[in-house]
Each structure stands twice: as structure tokens, then as C-alpha cells.
């Protein structure tokens, strides 16, 4: 895929056709309430990520949105299973977890996190400081190792860099503005964001 295609939100015709055909066979729900176990995983993933990198100067709300997104969508691409089950909406600056505000409000009320207003290169920044340790027992070893890999890969990127990266991701490109991003579209990713090694078809 060329740079023009990526930044112009253009998907190669053959990929778009496959995605359209897939969506014809299964209607994507506009809103699904997360189960309690998934909310628990989301909360503890958020605590774990903020515990590890929340104090870094570049890590504010936008960076956390993207790290959570890549944790969830990369895991689904690699293992065909959900990590937290969170739903993400296509917004102008990239994927946004739609339950984020509600869940964070719960965590603030439970004294699990503190919201701190700061700035980074003269831009207003919302940071989150964990007040308790995450419960890592909710994750398998595979899940925790995956989260660590995503953190290590993305922790030093700015909000702008991560937004640009998410704009190269087929799931974001193929979703209309304001709509929920379909997890199944990870299987149509290009080399820019794909994290799975697929077997090459042979004649």
C-alpha cells in the first residue's frame, strides 16, 4: 500500500471487497455492553499500563487510547480471541474506547486511579496515576506477555505518532467516522500494522 493510499484512507479494491463481503454476512452491532469479566480485565490492563508507563512525559490520554487499542486488536489478530473485549470507535484522531469515560469514572470513584491535568510541548494533557496495584491474576501468561510487548513497542511514541500509526490500520481506515471498529477487519491488515505471520498460499 502506498503512502498516498494510507493517508488518503484508501483501501486496495481487493481488500475492500473482502471486507464488504464479510460484513454482508454478519451485521456488526452498534453497541454491546461489556461483561463484568471484560470490564475487570480492562480496568486491570489500564492499571498495569499506567503503572508501567503512566509517568512518562509523552503518555497522556491519547497515547493510552492507542496502546489499549493495539493491545486489543493485535491480540485478536494473533490469537483470534479477545483480550478485554472493549469496543473502539473511529474518531478523527484514531480509535477511541467507547466505554472509557464510564469505566474511568468508576475507577476514580473506587479510588483506583487519579486524574491529573498536565501539559506536553504546550499541549494540554490528561494523565492517569494508578492508586492501587493491578490484579494480574485476571490475565493468562500469554495475555500479560502480549501487553508487555505492545507497551515496549509503543511507549516512547507521541500522541501524534500513534494517531498516524492507527490511521494506517485497515480496521480504522475501513470504518465510517463515529462507528464501532470491527475486530474481524484485523485479518485484512497490511504489513504496516499486521502482527501475525500468515502462511503463504502455494499452488
PDB file of C-alpha atoms in Angstrom:
ATOM      1  CA  UNK A   1       0.000   0.000   0.000  1.00  0.00           C
ATOM      2  CA  UNK A   2       1.357   3.382  -0.950  1.00  0.00           C
ATOM      3  CA  UNK A   3       1.717   6.378   1.336  1.00  0.00           C
ATOM      4  CA  UNK A   4      -0.967   8.181  -0.659  1.00  0.00           C
ATOM      5  CA  UNK A   5      -3.353   5.301  -0.138  1.00  0.00           C
ATOM      6  CA  UNK A   6      -2.631   5.120   3.577  1.00  0.00           C
ATOM      7  CA  UNK A   7      -3.016   8.789   4.342  1.00  0.00           C
ATOM      8  CA  UNK A   8      -5.889   9.187   1.928  1.00  0.00           C
ATOM      9  CA  UNK A   9      -7.811   6.449   3.748  1.00  0.00           C
ATOM     10  CA  UNK A  10      -7.925   4.407   0.547  1.00  0.00           C
ATOM     11  CA  UNK A  11      -8.029   0.621   0.776  1.00  0.00           C
ATOM     12  CA  UNK A  12      -6.994  -1.572  -2.166  1.00  0.00           C
ATOM     13  CA  UNK A  13     -10.098  -2.768  -4.027  1.00  0.00           C
ATOM     14  CA  UNK A  14      -9.481  -6.454  -3.357  1.00  0.00           C
ATOM     15  CA  UNK A  15      -9.221  -5.883   0.399  1.00  0.00           C
ATOM     16  CA  UNK A  16     -12.303  -3.646   0.460  1.00  0.00           C
ATOM     17  CA  UNK A  17     -14.290  -6.260  -1.466  1.00  0.00           C
ATOM     18  CA  UNK A  18     -13.383  -8.985   1.026  1.00  0.00           C
ATOM     19  CA  UNK A  19     -14.332  -6.767   3.966  1.00  0.00           C
ATOM     20  CA  UNK A  20     -17.625  -5.733   2.358  1.00  0.00           C
ATOM     21  CA  UNK A  21     -18.481  -9.376   1.649  1.00  0.00           C
ATOM     22  CA  UNK A  22     -17.691 -10.304   5.251  1.00  0.00           C
ATOM     23  CA  UNK A  23     -19.905  -7.525   6.596  1.00  0.00           C
ATOM     24  CA  UNK A  24     -22.734  -8.663   4.315  1.00  0.00           C
ATOM     25  CA  UNK A  25     -22.835 -11.992   6.133  1.00  0.00           C
ATOM     26  CA  UNK A  26     -22.727 -10.661   9.683  1.00  0.00           C
ATOM     27  CA  UNK A  27     -24.230  -7.397  10.953  1.00  0.00           C
ATOM     28  CA  UNK A  28     -21.935  -5.519  13.321  1.00  0.00           C
ATOM     29  CA  UNK A  29     -23.759  -4.374  16.445  1.00  0.00           C
ATOM     30  CA  UNK A  30     -23.568  -0.633  17.089  1.00  0.00           C
ATOM     31  CA  UNK A  31     -23.172  -1.023  20.844  1.00  0.00           C
ATOM     32  CA  UNK A  32     -22.508  -4.020  23.058  1.00  0.00           C
ATOM     33  CA  UNK A  33     -22.354  -3.786  26.839  1.00  0.00           C
ATOM     34  CA  UNK A  34     -19.135  -5.296  28.157  1.00  0.00           C
ATOM     35  CA  UNK A  35     -19.480  -8.235  30.531  1.00  0.00           C
ATOM     36  CA  UNK A  36     -18.191  -7.790  34.063  1.00  0.00           C
ATOM     37  CA  UNK A  37     -15.179 -10.024  33.442  1.00  0.00           C
ATOM     38  CA  UNK A  38     -14.146  -7.917  30.445  1.00  0.00           C
ATOM     39  CA  UNK A  39     -14.605  -4.693  32.383  1.00  0.00           C
ATOM     40  CA  UNK A  40     -12.426  -6.203  35.097  1.00  0.00           C
ATOM     41  CA  UNK A  41      -9.760  -7.023  32.520  1.00  0.00           C
ATOM     42  CA  UNK A  42      -9.983  -3.553  31.004  1.00  0.00           C
ATOM     43  CA  UNK A  43      -9.568  -1.907  34.414  1.00  0.00           C
ATOM     44  CA  UNK A  44      -6.579  -4.043  35.310  1.00  0.00           C
ATOM     45  CA  UNK A  45      -4.972  -3.659  31.889  1.00  0.00           C
ATOM     46  CA  UNK A  46      -5.325   0.098  32.305  1.00  0.00           C
ATOM     47  CA  UNK A  47      -3.842  -0.029  35.821  1.00  0.00           C
ATOM     48  CA  UNK A  48      -0.973  -2.194  34.592  1.00  0.00           C
ATOM     49  CA  UNK A  49      -0.168   0.069  31.640  1.00  0.00           C
ATOM     50  CA  UNK A  50      -0.330   3.268  33.700  1.00  0.00           C
ATOM     51  CA  UNK A  51       1.740   1.671  36.464  1.00  0.00           C
ATOM     52  CA  UNK A  52       4.481   0.869  33.959  1.00  0.00           C
ATOM     53  CA  UNK A  53       4.492   3.979  31.763  1.00  0.00           C
ATOM     54  CA  UNK A  54       1.902   6.441  33.060  1.00  0.00           C
ATOM     55  CA  UNK A  55       4.589   8.736  34.480  1.00  0.00           C
ATOM     56  CA  UNK A  56       6.402   9.110  31.139  1.00  0.00           C
ATOM     57  CA  UNK A  57       6.007  12.689  29.864  1.00  0.00           C
ATOM     58  CA  UNK A  58       4.554  11.626  26.486  1.00  0.00           C
ATOM     59  CA  UNK A  59       1.924   9.300  27.958  1.00  0.00           C
ATOM     60  CA  UNK A  60      -1.432  11.026  28.253  1.00  0.00           C
ATOM     61  CA  UNK A  61      -4.973  10.029  27.424  1.00  0.00           C
ATOM     62  CA  UNK A  62      -4.492   9.853  23.636  1.00  0.00           C
ATOM     63  CA  UNK A  63      -1.404   7.641  23.923  1.00  0.00           C
ATOM     64  CA  UNK A  64      -3.269   5.353  26.323  1.00  0.00           C
ATOM     65  CA  UNK A  65      -6.225   5.105  23.924  1.00  0.00           C
ATOM     66  CA  UNK A  66      -3.926   3.860  21.179  1.00  0.00           C
ATOM     67  CA  UNK A  67      -1.962   1.460  23.383  1.00  0.00           C
ATOM     68  CA  UNK A  68      -5.219  -0.089  24.613  1.00  0.00           C
ATOM     69  CA  UNK A  69      -6.432  -0.329  21.012  1.00  0.00           C
ATOM     70  CA  UNK A  70      -3.308  -2.071  19.760  1.00  0.00           C
ATOM     71  CA  UNK A  71      -3.295  -4.382  22.799  1.00  0.00           C
ATOM     72  CA  UNK A  72      -6.831  -5.497  21.952  1.00  0.00           C
ATOM     73  CA  UNK A  73      -6.682  -5.597  18.166  1.00  0.00           C
ATOM     74  CA  UNK A  74      -3.167  -7.079  17.911  1.00  0.00           C
ATOM     75  CA  UNK A  75      -4.159  -9.812  20.358  1.00  0.00           C
ATOM     76  CA  UNK A  76      -7.234 -10.639  18.308  1.00  0.00           C
ATOM     77  CA  UNK A  77      -5.191 -10.827  15.122  1.00  0.00           C
ATOM     78  CA  UNK A  78      -2.576 -13.112  16.673  1.00  0.00           C
ATOM     79  CA  UNK A  79      -4.793 -15.447  18.692  1.00  0.00           C
ATOM     80  CA  UNK A  80      -8.339 -14.957  17.324  1.00  0.00           C
ATOM     81  CA  UNK A  81      -9.511 -14.325  20.877  1.00  0.00           C
ATOM     82  CA  UNK A  82     -10.472 -11.126  22.643  1.00  0.00           C
ATOM     83  CA  UNK A  83      -8.245  -9.639  25.316  1.00  0.00           C
ATOM     84  CA  UNK A  84     -10.501  -7.139  27.123  1.00  0.00           C
ATOM     85  CA  UNK A  85     -13.434  -7.186  24.711  1.00  0.00           C
ATOM     86  CA  UNK A  86     -13.551  -3.382  24.670  1.00  0.00           C
ATOM     87  CA  UNK A  87     -15.245  -1.639  21.759  1.00  0.00           C
ATOM     88  CA  UNK A  88     -13.468   1.121  19.858  1.00  0.00           C
ATOM     89  CA  UNK A  89     -14.997   3.917  17.827  1.00  0.00           C
ATOM     90  CA  UNK A  90     -13.434   5.593  14.809  1.00  0.00           C
ATOM     91  CA  UNK A  91     -12.682   9.219  15.663  1.00  0.00           C
ATOM     92  CA  UNK A  92     -10.656  11.811  13.760  1.00  0.00           C
ATOM     93  CA  UNK A  93      -7.503  11.211  15.824  1.00  0.00           C
ATOM     94  CA  UNK A  94      -7.817   7.438  15.791  1.00  0.00           C
ATOM     95  CA  UNK A  95      -9.596   4.647  17.682  1.00  0.00           C
ATOM     96  CA  UNK A  96     -11.249   5.564  20.990  1.00  0.00           C
ATOM     97  CA  UNK A  97     -12.558   3.033  23.555  1.00  0.00           C
ATOM     98  CA  UNK A  98     -16.241   3.935  23.846  1.00  0.00           C
ATOM     99  CA  UNK A  99     -16.631   2.725  27.450  1.00  0.00           C
ATOM    100  CA  UNK A 100     -13.504   4.576  28.599  1.00  0.00           C
ATOM    101  CA  UNK A 101     -15.214   7.538  30.277  1.00  0.00           C
ATOM    102  CA  UNK A 102     -17.665   5.369  32.189  1.00  0.00           C
ATOM    103  CA  UNK A 103     -15.020   2.901  33.342  1.00  0.00           C
ATOM    104  CA  UNK A 104     -12.564   5.628  34.370  1.00  0.00           C
ATOM    105  CA  UNK A 105     -15.315   7.371  36.356  1.00  0.00           C
ATOM    106  CA  UNK A 106     -15.885   4.095  38.202  1.00  0.00           C
ATOM    107  CA  UNK A 107     -12.168   3.733  38.912  1.00  0.00           C
ATOM    108  CA  UNK A 108     -11.910   7.294  40.216  1.00  0.00           C
ATOM    109  CA  UNK A 109     -14.907   6.650  42.465  1.00  0.00           C
ATOM    110  CA  UNK A 110     -13.249   3.468  43.723  1.00  0.00           C
ATOM    111  CA  UNK A 111     -10.003   5.400  44.424  1.00  0.00           C
ATOM    112  CA  UNK A 112      -8.132   3.185  41.971  1.00  0.00           C
ATOM    113  CA  UNK A 113      -6.768   5.999  39.815  1.00  0.00           C
ATOM    114  CA  UNK A 114      -6.219   9.737  39.994  1.00  0.00           C
ATOM    115  CA  UNK A 115      -6.748  12.053  37.030  1.00  0.00           C
ATOM    116  CA  UNK A 116      -4.030  14.692  36.624  1.00  0.00           C
ATOM    117  CA  UNK A 117      -4.088  17.633  34.213  1.00  0.00           C
ATOM    118  CA  UNK A 118      -0.681  18.409  32.736  1.00  0.00           C
ATOM    119  CA  UNK A 119       0.933  19.629  29.523  1.00  0.00           C
ATOM    120  CA  UNK A 120       3.329  18.190  26.955  1.00  0.00           C
ATOM    121  CA  UNK A 121       5.055  20.537  24.495  1.00  0.00           C
ATOM    122  CA  UNK A 122       2.464  23.229  25.246  1.00  0.00           C
ATOM    123  CA  UNK A 123      -0.450  20.843  24.607  1.00  0.00           C
ATOM    124  CA  UNK A 124      -2.944  20.128  27.381  1.00  0.00           C
ATOM    125  CA  UNK A 125      -2.606  16.565  28.577  1.00  0.00           C
ATOM    126  CA  UNK A 126      -4.725  14.302  30.773  1.00  0.00           C
ATOM    127  CA  UNK A 127      -2.674  11.790  32.740  1.00  0.00           C
ATOM    128  CA  UNK A 128      -3.781   8.921  34.951  1.00  0.00           C
ATOM    129  CA  UNK A 129      -1.926   7.853  38.070  1.00  0.00           C
ATOM    130  CA  UNK A 130      -2.692   4.372  39.484  1.00  0.00           C
ATOM    131  CA  UNK A 131      -3.533   4.385  43.196  1.00  0.00           C
ATOM    132  CA  UNK A 132      -3.524   0.599  43.596  1.00  0.00           C
ATOM    133  CA  UNK A 133      -1.637  -2.299  42.040  1.00  0.00           C
ATOM    134  CA  UNK A 134      -3.348  -4.171  39.188  1.00  0.00           C
ATOM    135  CA  UNK A 135      -4.766  -7.630  39.795  1.00  0.00           C
ATOM    136  CA  UNK A 136      -2.676  -9.625  37.345  1.00  0.00           C
ATOM    137  CA  UNK A 137      -4.485 -12.873  38.181  1.00  0.00           C
ATOM    138  CA  UNK A 138      -7.185 -11.904  35.669  1.00  0.00           C
ATOM    139  CA  UNK A 139      -4.669 -12.389  32.826  1.00  0.00           C
ATOM    140  CA  UNK A 140      -3.056 -15.505  31.433  1.00  0.00           C
ATOM    141  CA  UNK A 141       0.699 -15.545  30.932  1.00  0.00           C
ATOM    142  CA  UNK A 142       0.131 -15.183  27.190  1.00  0.00           C
ATOM    143  CA  UNK A 143      -2.079 -12.126  27.682  1.00  0.00           C
ATOM    144  CA  UNK A 144       0.339 -10.419  30.046  1.00  0.00           C
ATOM    145  CA  UNK A 145       3.297 -11.113  27.769  1.00  0.00           C
ATOM    146  CA  UNK A 146       1.350  -9.618  24.867  1.00  0.00           C
ATOM    147  CA  UNK A 147       0.530  -6.441  26.810  1.00  0.00           C
ATOM    148  CA  UNK A 148       4.204  -6.100  27.748  1.00  0.00           C
ATOM    149  CA  UNK A 149       5.233  -6.404  24.092  1.00  0.00           C
ATOM    150  CA  UNK A 150       2.790  -3.694  22.987  1.00  0.00           C
ATOM    151  CA  UNK A 151       3.900  -1.387  25.807  1.00  0.00           C
ATOM    152  CA  UNK A 152       7.559  -1.841  24.915  1.00  0.00           C
ATOM    153  CA  UNK A 153       6.877  -1.237  21.225  1.00  0.00           C
ATOM    154  CA  UNK A 154       4.783   1.918  21.650  1.00  0.00           C
ATOM    155  CA  UNK A 155       5.742   3.517  24.967  1.00  0.00           C
ATOM    156  CA  UNK A 156       8.088   6.163  23.519  1.00  0.00           C
ATOM    157  CA  UNK A 157       5.797   7.345  20.725  1.00  0.00           C
ATOM    158  CA  UNK A 158       3.949  10.648  20.948  1.00  0.00           C
ATOM    159  CA  UNK A 159       0.195  11.029  20.607  1.00  0.00           C
ATOM    160  CA  UNK A 160       0.705  12.336  17.058  1.00  0.00           C
ATOM    161  CA  UNK A 161       2.889   9.379  16.075  1.00  0.00           C
ATOM    162  CA  UNK A 162       0.396   6.870  17.465  1.00  0.00           C
ATOM    163  CA  UNK A 163      -2.530   8.612  15.793  1.00  0.00           C
ATOM    164  CA  UNK A 164      -0.674   8.427  12.466  1.00  0.00           C
ATOM    165  CA  UNK A 165       0.072   4.737  13.059  1.00  0.00           C
ATOM    166  CA  UNK A 166      -3.571   3.983  13.816  1.00  0.00           C
ATOM    167  CA  UNK A 167      -4.554   5.803  10.620  1.00  0.00           C
ATOM    168  CA  UNK A 168      -2.536   3.213   8.675  1.00  0.00           C
ATOM    169  CA  UNK A 169      -4.524   0.368  10.238  1.00  0.00           C
ATOM    170  CA  UNK A 170      -7.131  -1.239   7.982  1.00  0.00           C
ATOM    171  CA  UNK A 171      -9.695  -1.592  10.825  1.00  0.00           C
ATOM    172  CA  UNK A 172      -9.662   2.201  11.294  1.00  0.00           C
ATOM    173  CA  UNK A 173      -9.484   3.014   7.568  1.00  0.00           C
ATOM    174  CA  UNK A 174     -12.499   0.864   6.661  1.00  0.00           C
ATOM    175  CA  UNK A 175     -14.770   2.148   9.457  1.00  0.00           C
ATOM    176  CA  UNK A 176     -17.022   5.189   8.892  1.00  0.00           C
ATOM    177  CA  UNK A 177     -16.477   8.144  11.218  1.00  0.00           C
ATOM    178  CA  UNK A 178     -18.123   7.621  14.599  1.00  0.00           C
ATOM    179  CA  UNK A 179     -18.866   3.927  14.032  1.00  0.00           C
ATOM    180  CA  UNK A 180     -17.595   0.945  16.008  1.00  0.00           C
ATOM    181  CA  UNK A 181     -14.470  -0.710  14.584  1.00  0.00           C
ATOM    182  CA  UNK A 182     -14.951  -4.377  13.701  1.00  0.00           C
ATOM    183  CA  UNK A 183     -12.377  -6.725  15.255  1.00  0.00           C
ATOM    184  CA  UNK A 184     -12.679  -9.068  12.252  1.00  0.00           C
ATOM    185  CA  UNK A 185     -11.083  -6.477   9.972  1.00  0.00           C
ATOM    186  CA  UNK A 186      -7.666  -7.144  11.568  1.00  0.00           C
ATOM    187  CA  UNK A 187      -7.342 -10.097   9.210  1.00  0.00           C
ATOM    188  CA  UNK A 188      -7.133  -7.681   6.265  1.00  0.00           C
ATOM    189  CA  UNK A 189      -4.285  -5.597   7.705  1.00  0.00           C
ATOM    190  CA  UNK A 190      -1.331  -4.597   5.570  1.00  0.00           C
ATOM    191  CA  UNK A 191       2.317  -5.035   6.538  1.00  0.00           C
ATOM    192  CA  UNK A 192       2.325  -1.611   8.218  1.00  0.00           C
ATOM    193  CA  UNK A 193       0.380  -2.848  11.248  1.00  0.00           C
ATOM    194  CA  UNK A 194      -0.047  -6.621  10.930  1.00  0.00           C
ATOM    195  CA  UNK A 195       1.470  -8.607  13.808  1.00  0.00           C
ATOM    196  CA  UNK A 196       0.686 -12.121  12.621  1.00  0.00           C
ATOM    197  CA  UNK A 197       2.761 -14.307  10.328  1.00  0.00           C
ATOM    198  CA  UNK A 198       0.360 -15.804   7.806  1.00  0.00           C
ATOM    199  CA  UNK A 199       1.107 -18.939   5.833  1.00  0.00           C
ATOM    200  CA  UNK A 200       1.807 -18.223   2.180  1.00  0.00           C
ATOM    201  CA  UNK A 201      -0.552 -19.979  -0.186  1.00  0.00           C
ATOM    202  CA  UNK A 202       1.191 -22.295  -2.630  1.00  0.00           C
ATOM    203  CA  UNK A 203      -0.092 -23.641  -5.917  1.00  0.00           C
TER     204      UNK A 203
END
